[in-house]
Structures are given as structure tokens and as C-alpha cells.
Amino acid sequence: MSWETVIGLEVHAQLSTSTKLFSSASTKFGSEPNTQVDLVDLGLPGVLPVVNKDAFKKAITFGLAINADINQESTFDRKNYFYPDLPKGYQITQMTQPIVEGGSIEINVDGNIKTINITRAHLEEDAGKSIHDAYPDKSVIDLNRAGTPLLEIVSEPEISSAKEAVSYMKALHQLVTFLDVCDGDMSQGSLRCDANVSIRKVGDSELGTRTEIKNINSFKFIEKAINFEIKRQIKVLENGDKVIQETRLYDSLKDETRPMRSKEFANDYRYFPDPDLLPVIISDDEMDEIKDSFPELPNEKSKRYISELKIDENEAQIVSSSRELSIFFELAVDSESDPKLAANLLVGEIGSLLNKDNIKINESNLSSDNFNTLLKRISDGTISKKIAKTVLADIWDSGKDADEIIKNQGLVQIQDESIIQDVAQKILEANPDQVAAFKGGKDKLFGFFVGQVMKETQGKANPKSVNDILKKLLS
Amino acid sequence: MDNKTVETISYLARLKLDKDKKDKITKDLENIINFVDELQDINTDDVTPLANPLEKTAPKRKDFVNSKDRKEVFLENSPQSDQDYFIVPKVVE
């Protein structure tokens, strides 16, 4: 029997605002526990929530980017449930009138483009954090995260494999980071997803019973959790049993999903309009303001790099694919530094250093200013591209200024042709056999001579001069 | 309104009701529902649900931090805490 998979994803993106959705407490990650808590976050009686304008701006920016409808009037509802990390006893969310409805996202699966429609994206507040291992018989609560703005992005059930789910998540990740809507840091939980997975016989029009896998926080785990769940459900159905609608957790250590401890009663959240919050109206002027400050997206960036800066297509795509990298690139390039060279080094040398250390460019010792200096020193002939790699490696470790490294280590390129000529002459004299072989037709030996001259000058000879001089001497 | 519904609602609200209280509340709720029931006779097909009875819209706050760290006071006032956290009964999924 052949089965097909139907997946819908609910992605929670923590909005990169400075303050919470309804209070002016900071949302900074990693602070001392319970130091970023306001009376509103604590749910004390008598306090009133006030919406964060920037959270709306970010949600709308996302909506515009996916060609969705923006509800210029939206409202908030209460979702009622009890859990210790939710002090009010309800979560404020947008059930009936979400800020964003519709729209779509294109994903690329092995070169094939597929469009995934978006049902809605709504604003809601995050809960606090429960920690279970501090005491043997108690849990502890940190409310720093309570009230942090989330954009919950709900897809239509149009995803048909774990692989597609990962592509979708990657496309979303790129989009929200470029839009500066979310920092995209999955390890800190800034972007996490719940996957609704069901199985049906190929050709069936009705959906099978779904299970929901909660809080998956890496691309790898999305793929593994969904694949495990697909296999599990197929096995259940092929044994003649029924899939139970339930919430499951993915255990990455055991690579399996298992049911969360089920509650005696089914969830009944008793949504109702939050009487503390008036409808939020976004005026046409506010919409125009948001549209005017809409950031340039990867595709547009890539096209601009190719047409205006004459960057190679492949390199333009790589540089524009990450927000950090493109910002770094744009800061480093000016009228005196060569954009082609910059892109080339970013994709090549710097790319491999980043991969090796598994960091982002803004986490490295290389600043855009320092990279700009390095580029200028290559363009003005102070150092060769080869030496630039040595300087780069030094900056990578020490963070020192490029000019300082060049000066202190005596890396300035030898431009004086008479010096190069002397060295070349010596090399040829020291290797009579090779010279004879070269003259006898072994053209490849030219590289050997170049290498020797470079070695003798510690890589500082201007490569073009070396070539010209050797050609002359060997002719 | 029957006893079973009241039990469900009281569970969801985490309220423990004894038999007498349950009976009384069932009756009270019954009365309230009958009282508002006549609203059901009004045809609201073309009426947009009212989100808020005040004919006003929400003020929006600028996104800058304006809140003090009051951790000590908050923890002091909670039923149980240590120097960093609120302490609650064990809740593990």
C-alpha cells in the first residue's frame, strides 16, 4: 500500500524588538533570571497591557513580504490555561482577527520550486521558562521570556515530506532574518516550530488523523522528527490500528517522538476577546511608513550586486543569501575597494574560515572596516592576493589591524623589478637541469620557477612582475 | 446547565467545589443563562462581533525599555522562591 504525507507547520518567530509585546521590559536573551519582568508580565491585578508599535511593524513587514492581506484593524483574545510559567492564567493572542492573513512562500526542494500557502500569521506573547532540574521535587520559573512578542506563522497543510518541511523552514528563516523581523537564532529558541503530521492513502481526499509534534528547534530535528512520525503512523495504520490525535514531543537523544503526558480533559482554551485591549488600528500613513522602510530582499540584492557591482552570479547569490554577510559586504565595499575581490574573498577564503569555526561573520574577529583596509591594500598593490590570505589568517586569530600586520611582518609586496630580476636570475642559475628541460619543451616547469621565486621572496614579489621577468629570462 | 458541565468548568478553572456548592452554582449559572438567553432571539447574521464596547482604539507604545529590575521584591512576595527563581510544584512533561 502506498501512503502520502500531509504536513502543516506552525512556526513561532520571536520578534526582534527591544521590549515585550505588552510591557516595556527588555527582551534581551541570556540575562540573569527574573530581572526583565514588569508588573504586566507578572499579571498583577490592576495593570493594563499596552501594545508595542514595533511588534506590529515587524508583523506587517513579514505580511507584505509574503504578499498577504494586512488587517489594519486587528484584535486580541485570551487563550485560557494554567501553567506555572504563564502568570496571568491566559495567553494573549490573536484568534479572530490576526494581523496577517493569506500570502505564500516559495520553497526550493532539490531545484524544484513549490509554493506553500500561508493561512495566517498572528501576534501573541511567549510564556516564561520552566526549569525542572534545579531541585529534585520542585520546578523553578524564570519569567524573563514571559510576554516576548511572537509571530506565529501558520502554513496550509501543503507540505508533503520532511525534506519540504526543512526547505520551508529554511526559506522562512532567510526571510525573517532579512526583514529584521527575528534574529533567527534557533539554538536560543528564536525560531521554533510545531509540525502537524498526518498520513493518508494515495488518492484519498480526506485528511488522516494528525498528531502535533511540539517545539522542534533545529533544521536537523525537523527532518528527523517528521520522518520518525511518518514511519510510526504508517506502522500503526498498516497494523490495522488508528492514529490517535495527540501532542507529541521529539526526543533527539532517542530519535523518537512520544506522547506528552495527556490531560484528563481535552484542551478547552475558552477563547474570548481580551477586554483589556482595544482594537489596534494601523492607519494608511503607518502602512506607507512601513512600506517605505521595507528592506531589500536576497533576490533583489543578488541582482543589484551582479548589475551594479559586476559580481559573479554564483558569488552574488552566496553573499546575498545571508543578512549578516550581505551587510558586512556592503559596509566593506567603497569606491577604493574592489567589490569583485571582496565577494571572491568572502565566498572563498573567509567562507571556509567561517565554516571551520562554525560562526557567523559578525561573530568573527574580522570587522568590515578592517576588511575594507585589506581590500584597499590589495587594490593599491601594497600586498598580493596571496599575502592577503596570510594577513586574513592573522586577523582571524588576533583581530589586529590589517595595516599593522602588513607593517610589522614586513609583508609589503616587492614592486622593484630589479630585485625580482636578481632573485629570478639566481633561481635559474641554481636549477640548470630544470632550465634545460623547460627549454626542451617541458612548459609546465614554468610554474616551478614562479614557485621558487615566490618562496625566495616569502611570497612578497608582485606575481605579475615575476611572470613577466621569468618569461623574458627564459626566452 | 447540568452538574457535569459545572464539573468541567470548575476543573478548567481549577476550583474544587463540594456537592452543596456545586448544586448552588449550577442553579446560579442556570439563572444567568436563562437571563441572557433572550439575546439569542435577535438576528445577528450581518452584525460584526464587537471586540470592545468602548468606541476607541488602542494606543501604541514606542519600543524602548522603560522598566526596572524588581526581581527581589517580586521573589520576596511569592509563596516560595530562592535567590533567582520562583519555586513551584514539579511540572514535567
Coordinates of C-alpha atoms in Angstrom, one line a residue:
Chain A
M1 CA 0.0 0.0 0.0
S2 CA 1.3 3.5 -0.7
W3 CA 0.9 6.4 1.6
E4 CA 1.2 10.1 1.3
T5 CA 2.2 12.6 4.0
V6 CA 0.4 15.8 4.7
I7 CA 2.2 18.3 6.9
G8 CA 1.3 21.8 8.2
L9 CA 3.8 23.8 10.2
E10 CA 3.2 26.4 12.9
V11 CA 6.3 28.4 13.3
H12 CA 6.9 30.7 16.2
A13 CA 9.2 33.6 15.4
Q14 CA 10.4 35.7 18.3
L15 CA 10.2 39.3 17.1
S16 CA 13.5 41.2 17.5
T17 CA 12.0 44.1 19.4
S18 CA 13.8 45.6 22.4
T19 CA 10.7 45.3 24.6
K20 CA 7.9 42.9 25.2
L21 CA 4.6 42.8 23.4
F22 CA 2.6 44.5 26.2
S23 CA 5.2 45.8 28.6
S24 CA 8.3 47.9 28.4
A25 CA 10.5 45.2 30.0
S26 CA 13.6 44.2 28.0
T27 CA 13.6 41.1 25.8
K28 CA 17.3 40.6 25.9
F29 CA 18.4 36.9 25.8
G30 CA 20.6 35.4 28.5
S31 CA 20.1 37.9 31.3
E32 CA 20.0 37.0 35.0
P33 CA 16.7 35.2 35.7
N34 CA 13.7 37.2 36.5
T35 CA 15.4 40.6 36.0
Q36 CA 13.4 41.5 32.9
V37 CA 9.9 41.3 34.4
D38 CA 7.4 44.0 34.5
L39 CA 4.2 44.2 36.6
V40 CA 2.3 43.5 33.4
D41 CA 4.3 40.3 32.7
L42 CA 3.7 39.2 36.2
G43 CA 0.0 39.5 35.7
L44 CA -0.6 41.6 38.8
P45 CA -4.2 42.8 39.3
G46 CA -4.9 46.3 38.0
V47 CA -2.2 46.5 35.4
L48 CA -3.0 47.1 31.8
P49 CA -1.2 45.9 28.7
V50 CA -0.1 48.5 26.0
V51 CA 0.8 47.2 22.6
N52 CA 4.3 47.6 21.2
K53 CA 4.2 49.5 17.9
D54 CA 7.4 47.9 16.6
A55 CA 5.9 44.4 17.0
F56 CA 3.1 45.4 14.7
K57 CA 5.6 47.0 12.3
K58 CA 7.6 43.7 12.1
A59 CA 4.5 41.5 11.7
I60 CA 3.2 43.8 8.9
T61 CA 6.6 43.8 7.2
F62 CA 6.5 40.0 7.2
G63 CA 3.0 40.1 5.8
L64 CA 4.0 42.4 3.0
A65 CA 6.9 40.2 2.1
I66 CA 4.7 37.1 1.6
N67 CA 2.0 39.1 -0.3
A68 CA -0.6 38.6 2.4
D69 CA -3.6 40.7 3.4
I70 CA -2.9 43.0 6.3
N71 CA -5.8 43.5 8.7
Q72 CA -5.4 47.2 9.5
E73 CA -7.8 46.5 12.3
S74 CA -6.8 43.6 14.5
T75 CA -7.9 42.4 17.9
F76 CA -6.5 40.3 20.8
D77 CA -8.1 37.3 22.5
R78 CA -7.4 35.4 25.7
K79 CA -6.4 31.7 25.5
N80 CA -7.1 30.3 28.9
Y81 CA -5.0 27.6 30.5
F82 CA -3.0 27.1 33.7
Y83 CA 0.7 26.5 33.7
P84 CA 3.2 28.0 36.2
D85 CA 5.2 29.8 33.5
L86 CA 2.0 31.7 32.5
P87 CA 1.3 34.0 35.4
K88 CA -1.9 35.5 34.2
G89 CA -3.6 32.1 33.6
Y90 CA -4.1 33.1 29.9
Q91 CA -2.0 33.9 26.9
I92 CA -2.9 37.0 24.9
T93 CA -3.1 36.0 21.2
Q94 CA -5.0 36.9 18.0
M95 CA -7.6 34.3 17.4
T96 CA -10.4 36.1 15.5
Q97 CA -8.7 39.0 13.7
P98 CA -5.0 38.2 13.1
I99 CA -2.7 41.0 11.8
V100 CA -1.7 38.9 8.7
E101 CA -3.9 36.6 6.6
G102 CA -3.0 34.6 3.5
G103 CA 0.1 35.0 1.4
S104 CA 2.6 32.4 0.3
I105 CA 6.2 31.3 0.5
E106 CA 8.3 29.7 -2.3
I107 CA 10.5 26.8 -1.3
N108 CA 13.2 25.1 -3.3
V109 CA 13.4 21.3 -3.0
D110 CA 16.3 19.9 -5.0
G111 CA 15.9 22.6 -7.6
N112 CA 12.1 22.3 -7.8
I113 CA 10.2 25.4 -6.8
K114 CA 7.0 24.8 -4.8
T115 CA 4.6 27.4 -3.4
I116 CA 3.4 26.9 0.2
N117 CA 0.3 29.0 1.1
I118 CA 0.2 30.7 4.5
T119 CA -3.1 30.6 6.4
R120 CA -2.3 33.4 8.8
A121 CA 0.4 35.0 11.0
H122 CA -0.7 36.4 14.3
L123 CA 0.9 38.2 17.2
E124 CA 1.0 36.6 20.6
E125 CA 3.0 36.6 23.8
D126 CA 5.6 34.0 24.8
A127 CA 5.4 32.2 28.1
G128 CA 8.2 32.2 30.8
K129 CA 10.7 29.4 31.1
S130 CA 10.2 26.4 33.4
I131 CA 13.4 24.6 34.6
H132 CA 12.9 21.1 36.0
D133 CA 16.4 20.0 37.1
A134 CA 17.2 22.7 39.7
Y135 CA 15.6 20.8 42.6
P136 CA 14.6 17.1 42.8
D137 CA 11.0 17.7 43.6
K138 CA 10.3 21.2 42.5
S139 CA 10.3 23.2 39.3
V140 CA 11.6 26.8 39.0
I141 CA 10.3 29.6 36.9
D142 CA 12.2 32.4 35.0
L143 CA 9.8 35.0 33.7
N144 CA 12.3 37.0 31.6
R145 CA 10.8 35.5 28.4
A146 CA 7.2 36.0 29.5
G147 CA 5.5 38.5 27.2
T148 CA 8.2 38.4 24.5
P149 CA 6.4 39.1 21.2
L150 CA 5.9 36.1 18.9
L151 CA 4.7 35.9 15.4
E152 CA 3.0 32.6 14.9
I153 CA 3.1 31.7 11.2
V154 CA 0.7 29.0 10.2
S155 CA 1.1 27.2 6.9
E156 CA -1.7 25.4 4.9
P157 CA -1.3 21.6 5.1
E158 CA 0.6 21.6 1.7
I159 CA 3.9 20.3 2.8
S160 CA 4.4 16.7 1.7
S161 CA 7.7 15.5 3.1
A162 CA 10.2 16.1 5.9
K163 CA 12.5 17.5 3.3
E164 CA 10.0 20.0 2.1
A165 CA 9.4 21.0 5.8
V166 CA 13.1 21.7 6.2
S167 CA 13.1 23.8 2.9
Y168 CA 10.1 25.7 4.1
M169 CA 11.7 26.4 7.5
K170 CA 14.9 27.5 5.8
A171 CA 13.0 29.8 3.4
L172 CA 11.2 31.3 6.4
H173 CA 14.5 31.7 8.3
Q174 CA 16.1 33.6 5.5
L175 CA 13.1 35.8 5.1
V176 CA 12.6 36.7 8.7
T177 CA 16.3 37.4 9.3
F178 CA 16.5 39.6 6.1
L179 CA 13.4 41.5 7.1
D180 CA 14.9 42.0 10.6
V181 CA 11.7 40.6 12.0
C182 CA 13.5 37.9 14.0
D183 CA 17.2 37.1 14.7
G184 CA 16.6 33.5 13.6
D185 CA 18.8 32.0 16.3
M186 CA 17.2 28.6 16.6
S187 CA 19.5 27.4 19.4
Q188 CA 18.1 30.2 21.6
G189 CA 14.6 29.3 20.5
S190 CA 14.1 32.5 18.5
L191 CA 12.6 30.4 15.7
R192 CA 10.9 27.1 16.5
C193 CA 8.1 25.0 15.0
D194 CA 5.3 22.7 15.7
A195 CA 4.6 20.1 13.0
N196 CA 1.2 18.7 12.3
V197 CA 1.7 15.4 10.6
S198 CA -0.8 13.0 9.1
I199 CA -0.8 10.1 6.6
R200 CA -3.4 9.0 4.1
K201 CA -3.7 6.5 1.3
V202 CA -2.5 8.0 -2.0
G203 CA -5.6 9.4 -3.8
D204 CA -7.7 9.8 -0.7
S205 CA -9.3 13.2 -0.5
E206 CA -9.9 13.3 3.2
L207 CA -7.1 14.0 5.6
G208 CA -5.9 11.4 8.1
T209 CA -5.8 11.9 11.8
R210 CA -3.0 14.2 12.7
T211 CA -0.5 14.4 15.5
E212 CA 1.3 17.5 16.5
I213 CA 5.0 17.4 17.3
K214 CA 5.8 20.4 19.6
N215 CA 8.7 22.8 19.8
I216 CA 11.3 21.5 17.3
N217 CA 14.2 23.9 17.3
S218 CA 16.7 22.8 14.6
F219 CA 16.5 22.1 10.9
K220 CA 18.0 18.6 11.6
F221 CA 15.5 17.7 14.2
I222 CA 12.6 18.9 12.0
E223 CA 13.6 16.3 9.4
K224 CA 14.3 13.6 11.9
A225 CA 11.1 14.1 14.0
I226 CA 8.8 14.2 11.0
N227 CA 10.4 11.2 9.4
F228 CA 10.1 9.2 12.6
E229 CA 6.5 10.3 12.9
I230 CA 5.6 9.3 9.3
K231 CA 7.1 5.8 9.8
R232 CA 5.3 5.4 13.1
Q233 CA 1.9 6.4 11.7
I234 CA 2.3 4.1 8.7
K235 CA 3.1 1.3 11.0
V236 CA 0.1 2.0 13.2
L237 CA -2.2 2.1 10.1
E238 CA -0.7 -1.0 8.5
N239 CA -1.3 -2.9 11.7
G240 CA -5.0 -2.0 11.4
D241 CA -4.9 0.4 14.3
K242 CA -5.9 4.0 14.3
V243 CA -3.7 7.1 14.8
I244 CA -4.7 8.9 17.9
Q245 CA -4.9 12.7 17.7
E246 CA -2.4 13.9 20.3
T247 CA 0.5 16.1 21.0
R248 CA 3.9 14.5 20.9
L249 CA 7.4 15.5 21.8
Y250 CA 10.6 14.7 19.8
D251 CA 13.4 13.2 21.9
S252 CA 16.6 13.9 19.9
L253 CA 18.7 11.6 22.1
K254 CA 16.5 8.6 21.3
D255 CA 15.4 9.9 17.9
E256 CA 11.8 9.2 18.5
T257 CA 8.5 11.1 19.2
R258 CA 6.4 10.1 22.2
P259 CA 3.1 11.4 23.5
M260 CA 3.2 14.2 26.0
R261 CA 1.5 13.2 29.3
S262 CA -2.1 13.5 28.2
K263 CA -4.5 15.6 30.2
E264 CA -7.7 14.1 31.7
F265 CA -9.8 16.6 29.7
A266 CA -9.2 17.7 26.2
N267 CA -7.8 21.2 25.9
D268 CA -10.5 23.8 26.1
Y269 CA -9.0 27.2 25.9
R270 CA -12.2 29.2 26.1
Y271 CA -11.0 32.0 23.8
F272 CA -12.7 35.3 24.2
P273 CA -11.9 38.9 23.3
D274 CA -9.4 40.4 25.8
P275 CA -11.4 43.2 27.5
D276 CA -8.1 44.9 28.5
L277 CA -7.1 45.6 24.9
L278 CA -8.8 47.8 22.4
P279 CA -8.8 47.0 18.7
V280 CA -5.4 48.0 17.2
I281 CA -5.8 50.2 14.1
I282 CA -2.9 50.7 11.7
S283 CA -3.5 53.9 9.7
D284 CA -2.8 54.2 6.0
D285 CA 0.0 56.6 6.9
E286 CA 1.5 53.9 9.2
M287 CA 1.2 51.4 6.4
D288 CA 3.0 53.7 4.0
E289 CA 5.8 54.3 6.5
I290 CA 6.3 50.5 6.9
K291 CA 6.3 50.1 3.1
D292 CA 8.9 52.9 2.7
S293 CA 11.3 51.2 5.1
F294 CA 10.9 47.8 3.6
P295 CA 14.3 46.1 3.3
E296 CA 15.9 44.8 0.2
L297 CA 15.4 41.0 -0.1
P298 CA 18.1 38.5 -1.2
N299 CA 16.9 38.2 -4.8
E300 CA 17.0 41.9 -5.3
K301 CA 20.3 42.2 -3.6
S302 CA 21.8 39.5 -5.8
K303 CA 20.6 41.2 -9.0
R304 CA 22.0 44.5 -7.8
Y305 CA 25.3 43.0 -7.0
I306 CA 25.5 41.5 -10.5
S307 CA 24.4 44.5 -12.4
E308 CA 25.9 47.4 -10.4
L309 CA 29.0 45.8 -8.9
K310 CA 29.7 43.3 -11.6
I311 CA 30.0 40.4 -9.2
D312 CA 30.0 36.9 -10.5
E313 CA 26.5 35.4 -10.3
N314 CA 27.3 32.5 -8.0
E315 CA 29.2 34.7 -5.6
A316 CA 26.5 37.3 -5.6
Q317 CA 24.0 34.7 -4.7
I318 CA 26.1 33.4 -1.8
V319 CA 26.9 36.9 -0.4
S320 CA 23.2 37.9 -0.6
S321 CA 21.8 34.8 0.9
S322 CA 22.6 35.7 4.5
R323 CA 21.8 39.0 6.1
E324 CA 25.0 39.2 8.1
L325 CA 27.2 38.5 5.1
S326 CA 25.4 41.0 2.8
I327 CA 25.6 43.8 5.5
F328 CA 29.3 43.1 6.0
F329 CA 29.9 43.1 2.3
E330 CA 28.1 46.4 1.7
L331 CA 29.9 48.0 4.6
A332 CA 33.4 46.8 3.4
V333 CA 33.0 47.9 -0.2
D334 CA 33.6 51.5 -1.2
S335 CA 35.0 53.4 -4.1
E336 CA 38.6 52.4 -3.3
S337 CA 37.9 48.7 -2.5
D338 CA 37.1 46.2 -5.3
P339 CA 33.7 44.6 -4.8
K340 CA 34.6 41.7 -7.0
L341 CA 37.7 41.0 -4.9
A342 CA 35.6 41.4 -1.7
A343 CA 32.9 38.9 -2.9
N344 CA 35.6 36.5 -4.0
L345 CA 37.4 36.5 -0.6
L346 CA 34.1 36.4 1.3
V347 CA 32.9 33.3 -0.6
G348 CA 36.3 31.6 -0.8
E349 CA 38.8 32.2 2.0
I350 CA 36.5 33.8 4.6
G351 CA 33.7 31.3 3.8
S352 CA 35.9 28.4 4.7
L353 CA 37.2 30.1 7.8
L354 CA 33.6 30.7 8.9
N355 CA 32.7 27.1 8.1
K356 CA 35.7 25.8 10.0
D357 CA 34.8 27.8 13.1
N358 CA 31.1 27.4 12.6
I359 CA 30.4 31.1 13.3
K360 CA 28.7 34.0 11.5
I361 CA 30.8 36.8 10.1
N362 CA 29.7 39.2 12.8
E363 CA 31.0 36.8 15.4
S364 CA 34.5 36.8 13.9
N365 CA 37.5 39.0 14.6
L366 CA 37.2 40.5 11.2
S367 CA 35.4 43.8 11.1
S368 CA 34.1 45.3 7.9
D369 CA 36.4 48.3 8.4
N370 CA 39.4 46.1 8.7
F371 CA 38.3 44.1 5.6
N372 CA 37.9 47.3 3.8
T373 CA 41.6 48.2 4.6
L374 CA 42.7 44.8 3.5
L375 CA 40.9 45.2 0.2
K376 CA 42.5 48.6 -0.4
R377 CA 46.0 47.2 0.2
I378 CA 45.4 44.6 -2.4
S379 CA 44.0 47.1 -4.9
D380 CA 46.8 49.6 -4.4
G381 CA 49.4 46.9 -4.8
T382 CA 50.8 47.0 -1.3
I383 CA 50.3 43.3 -0.9
S384 CA 49.4 40.5 -3.3
K385 CA 46.2 38.5 -3.0
K386 CA 48.3 35.6 -1.8
I387 CA 49.8 37.6 1.1
A388 CA 46.3 38.9 1.8
K389 CA 45.4 35.4 2.8
T390 CA 48.2 35.4 5.3
V391 CA 47.1 38.7 6.7
L392 CA 43.5 37.5 6.8
A393 CA 44.5 34.4 8.8
D394 CA 46.3 36.7 11.3
I395 CA 43.3 39.0 11.6
W396 CA 41.1 35.9 12.1
D397 CA 43.2 34.9 15.1
S398 CA 44.2 38.2 16.6
G399 CA 41.7 40.8 15.3
K400 CA 44.7 43.1 14.6
D401 CA 44.5 46.0 12.1
A402 CA 45.5 44.9 8.6
D403 CA 48.0 47.7 8.1
E404 CA 49.6 46.9 11.4
I405 CA 50.1 43.3 10.4
I406 CA 51.5 44.2 7.0
K407 CA 53.9 46.7 8.5
N408 CA 55.1 44.6 11.5
Q409 CA 55.6 41.4 9.5
G410 CA 57.2 43.2 6.5
L411 CA 54.6 41.8 4.1
V412 CA 54.7 44.8 1.7
Q413 CA 54.9 43.5 -1.8
I414 CA 58.2 43.8 -3.7
Q415 CA 57.4 46.1 -6.7
D416 CA 61.0 46.8 -7.5
E417 CA 61.6 44.8 -10.7
S418 CA 65.4 44.8 -10.3
I419 CA 65.1 42.9 -7.0
I420 CA 62.8 40.4 -8.6
Q421 CA 65.1 40.1 -11.6
D422 CA 68.1 39.3 -9.3
V423 CA 66.1 36.6 -7.4
A424 CA 64.9 35.1 -10.7
Q425 CA 68.4 35.1 -12.1
K426 CA 69.7 33.2 -9.0
I427 CA 66.9 30.7 -9.2
L428 CA 67.6 29.9 -12.8
E429 CA 71.3 29.5 -12.1
A430 CA 70.7 27.2 -9.2
N431 CA 68.5 24.9 -11.3
P432 CA 70.3 24.3 -14.7
D433 CA 68.6 20.9 -15.2
Q434 CA 65.1 22.4 -14.9
V435 CA 66.1 25.2 -17.2
A436 CA 67.3 22.8 -19.8
A437 CA 64.2 20.6 -19.5
F438 CA 62.0 23.7 -19.9
K439 CA 63.8 24.8 -23.0
G440 CA 63.4 21.2 -24.2
G441 CA 59.6 21.7 -24.2
K442 CA 58.5 20.9 -20.6
D443 CA 56.3 24.0 -20.3
K444 CA 54.9 23.0 -17.0
L445 CA 58.2 23.8 -15.3
F446 CA 57.3 27.5 -15.6
G447 CA 55.2 27.1 -12.5
F448 CA 58.1 25.6 -10.7
F449 CA 60.3 28.7 -11.4
V450 CA 57.5 31.0 -10.3
G451 CA 57.1 29.0 -7.1
Q452 CA 60.8 29.2 -6.4
V453 CA 60.9 33.0 -6.8
M454 CA 57.9 33.3 -4.6
K455 CA 59.4 31.1 -2.0
E456 CA 62.7 33.1 -2.0
T457 CA 60.8 36.4 -1.6
Q458 CA 58.5 34.9 1.0
G459 CA 55.5 35.4 -1.3
K460 CA 56.1 39.1 -1.4
A461 CA 57.1 39.5 -5.1
N462 CA 54.4 41.0 -7.3
P463 CA 53.2 37.9 -9.2
K464 CA 52.7 39.7 -12.5
S465 CA 56.2 41.1 -12.5
V466 CA 57.6 37.6 -11.6
N467 CA 55.8 36.1 -14.6
D468 CA 57.0 38.8 -17.0
I469 CA 60.6 38.7 -15.8
L470 CA 60.8 34.9 -15.9
K471 CA 59.3 34.8 -19.4
K472 CA 61.9 37.3 -20.5
L473 CA 64.8 35.4 -18.9
L474 CA 63.7 32.0 -20.2
S475 CA 63.1 33.1 -23.8
Chain B
M1 CA -26.6 23.7 32.8
D2 CA -26.0 20.3 34.5
N3 CA -23.7 19.1 37.1
K4 CA -21.3 17.6 34.6
T5 CA -20.8 20.9 32.8
V6 CA -20.2 22.6 36.1
E7 CA -17.6 20.0 37.0
T8 CA -15.8 20.5 33.7
I9 CA -15.8 24.3 34.1
S10 CA -14.6 24.1 37.7
Y11 CA -11.9 21.8 36.7
L12 CA -10.7 24.1 33.9
A13 CA -10.7 27.0 36.5
R14 CA -9.0 24.7 39.0
L15 CA -11.8 25.3 41.5
K16 CA -12.7 22.5 44.0
L17 CA -16.4 22.5 44.7
D18 CA -18.2 20.4 47.3
K19 CA -21.6 18.9 46.5
D20 CA -23.7 21.7 48.1
K21 CA -21.6 24.5 46.4
K22 CA -21.9 22.6 43.1
D23 CA -25.6 22.4 43.3
K24 CA -25.9 26.1 44.2
I25 CA -23.6 27.2 41.4
T26 CA -25.4 25.0 38.9
K27 CA -28.6 26.8 39.8
D28 CA -27.0 30.2 39.7
L29 CA -25.5 29.6 36.3
E30 CA -28.8 28.2 35.0
N31 CA -30.5 31.5 36.0
I32 CA -27.8 33.6 34.4
I33 CA -28.0 31.7 31.2
N34 CA -31.8 32.0 31.1
F35 CA -31.5 35.7 31.8
V36 CA -29.2 36.3 28.8
D37 CA -30.9 33.7 26.7
E38 CA -33.3 36.1 25.1
L39 CA -30.4 37.7 23.3
Q40 CA -30.5 34.5 21.2
D41 CA -33.8 35.7 19.6
I42 CA -32.0 38.6 17.9
N43 CA -30.8 38.0 14.4
T44 CA -27.1 39.0 14.3
D45 CA -26.2 37.4 10.9
D46 CA -25.0 40.7 9.5
V47 CA -23.5 42.2 12.6
T48 CA -19.8 42.3 13.1
P49 CA -18.9 41.0 16.5
L50 CA -18.0 43.7 18.9
A51 CA -14.4 43.4 20.1
N52 CA -14.7 46.1 22.7
P53 CA -17.7 48.2 23.9
L54 CA -15.5 51.4 24.2
E55 CA -15.5 53.1 20.8
K56 CA -11.8 53.7 21.0
T57 CA -8.7 52.2 19.6
A58 CA -5.5 51.0 21.3
P59 CA -2.7 53.5 22.0
K60 CA 0.7 52.1 20.8
R61 CA 3.8 52.2 22.8
K62 CA 7.3 53.0 21.4
D63 CA 9.7 50.2 21.6
F64 CA 12.2 51.3 24.3
V65 CA 13.0 49.7 27.6
N66 CA 11.3 51.6 30.5
S67 CA 11.1 49.0 33.3
K68 CA 13.2 48.5 36.4
D69 CA 14.6 45.2 37.6
R70 CA 12.4 44.4 40.6
K71 CA 13.4 40.8 41.0
E72 CA 14.0 40.9 44.7
V73 CA 10.6 42.4 45.6
F74 CA 8.8 40.0 43.2
L75 CA 10.5 36.9 44.5
E76 CA 10.0 38.0 48.1
N77 CA 6.3 38.3 47.6
S78 CA 5.9 34.9 46.0
P79 CA 4.8 31.8 48.1
Q80 CA 8.2 30.2 47.5
S81 CA 11.4 31.3 45.9
D82 CA 15.2 31.1 46.0
Q83 CA 17.5 34.0 45.1
D84 CA 16.9 33.7 41.4
Y85 CA 13.7 31.8 40.8
F86 CA 10.0 31.4 41.6
I87 CA 9.7 27.8 43.0
V88 CA 6.6 25.8 42.1
P89 CA 5.4 22.2 42.3
K90 CA 7.2 19.8 39.9
V91 CA 5.7 20.1 36.5
V92 CA 7.3 17.9 33.9
E93 CA 6.0 16.7 30.6

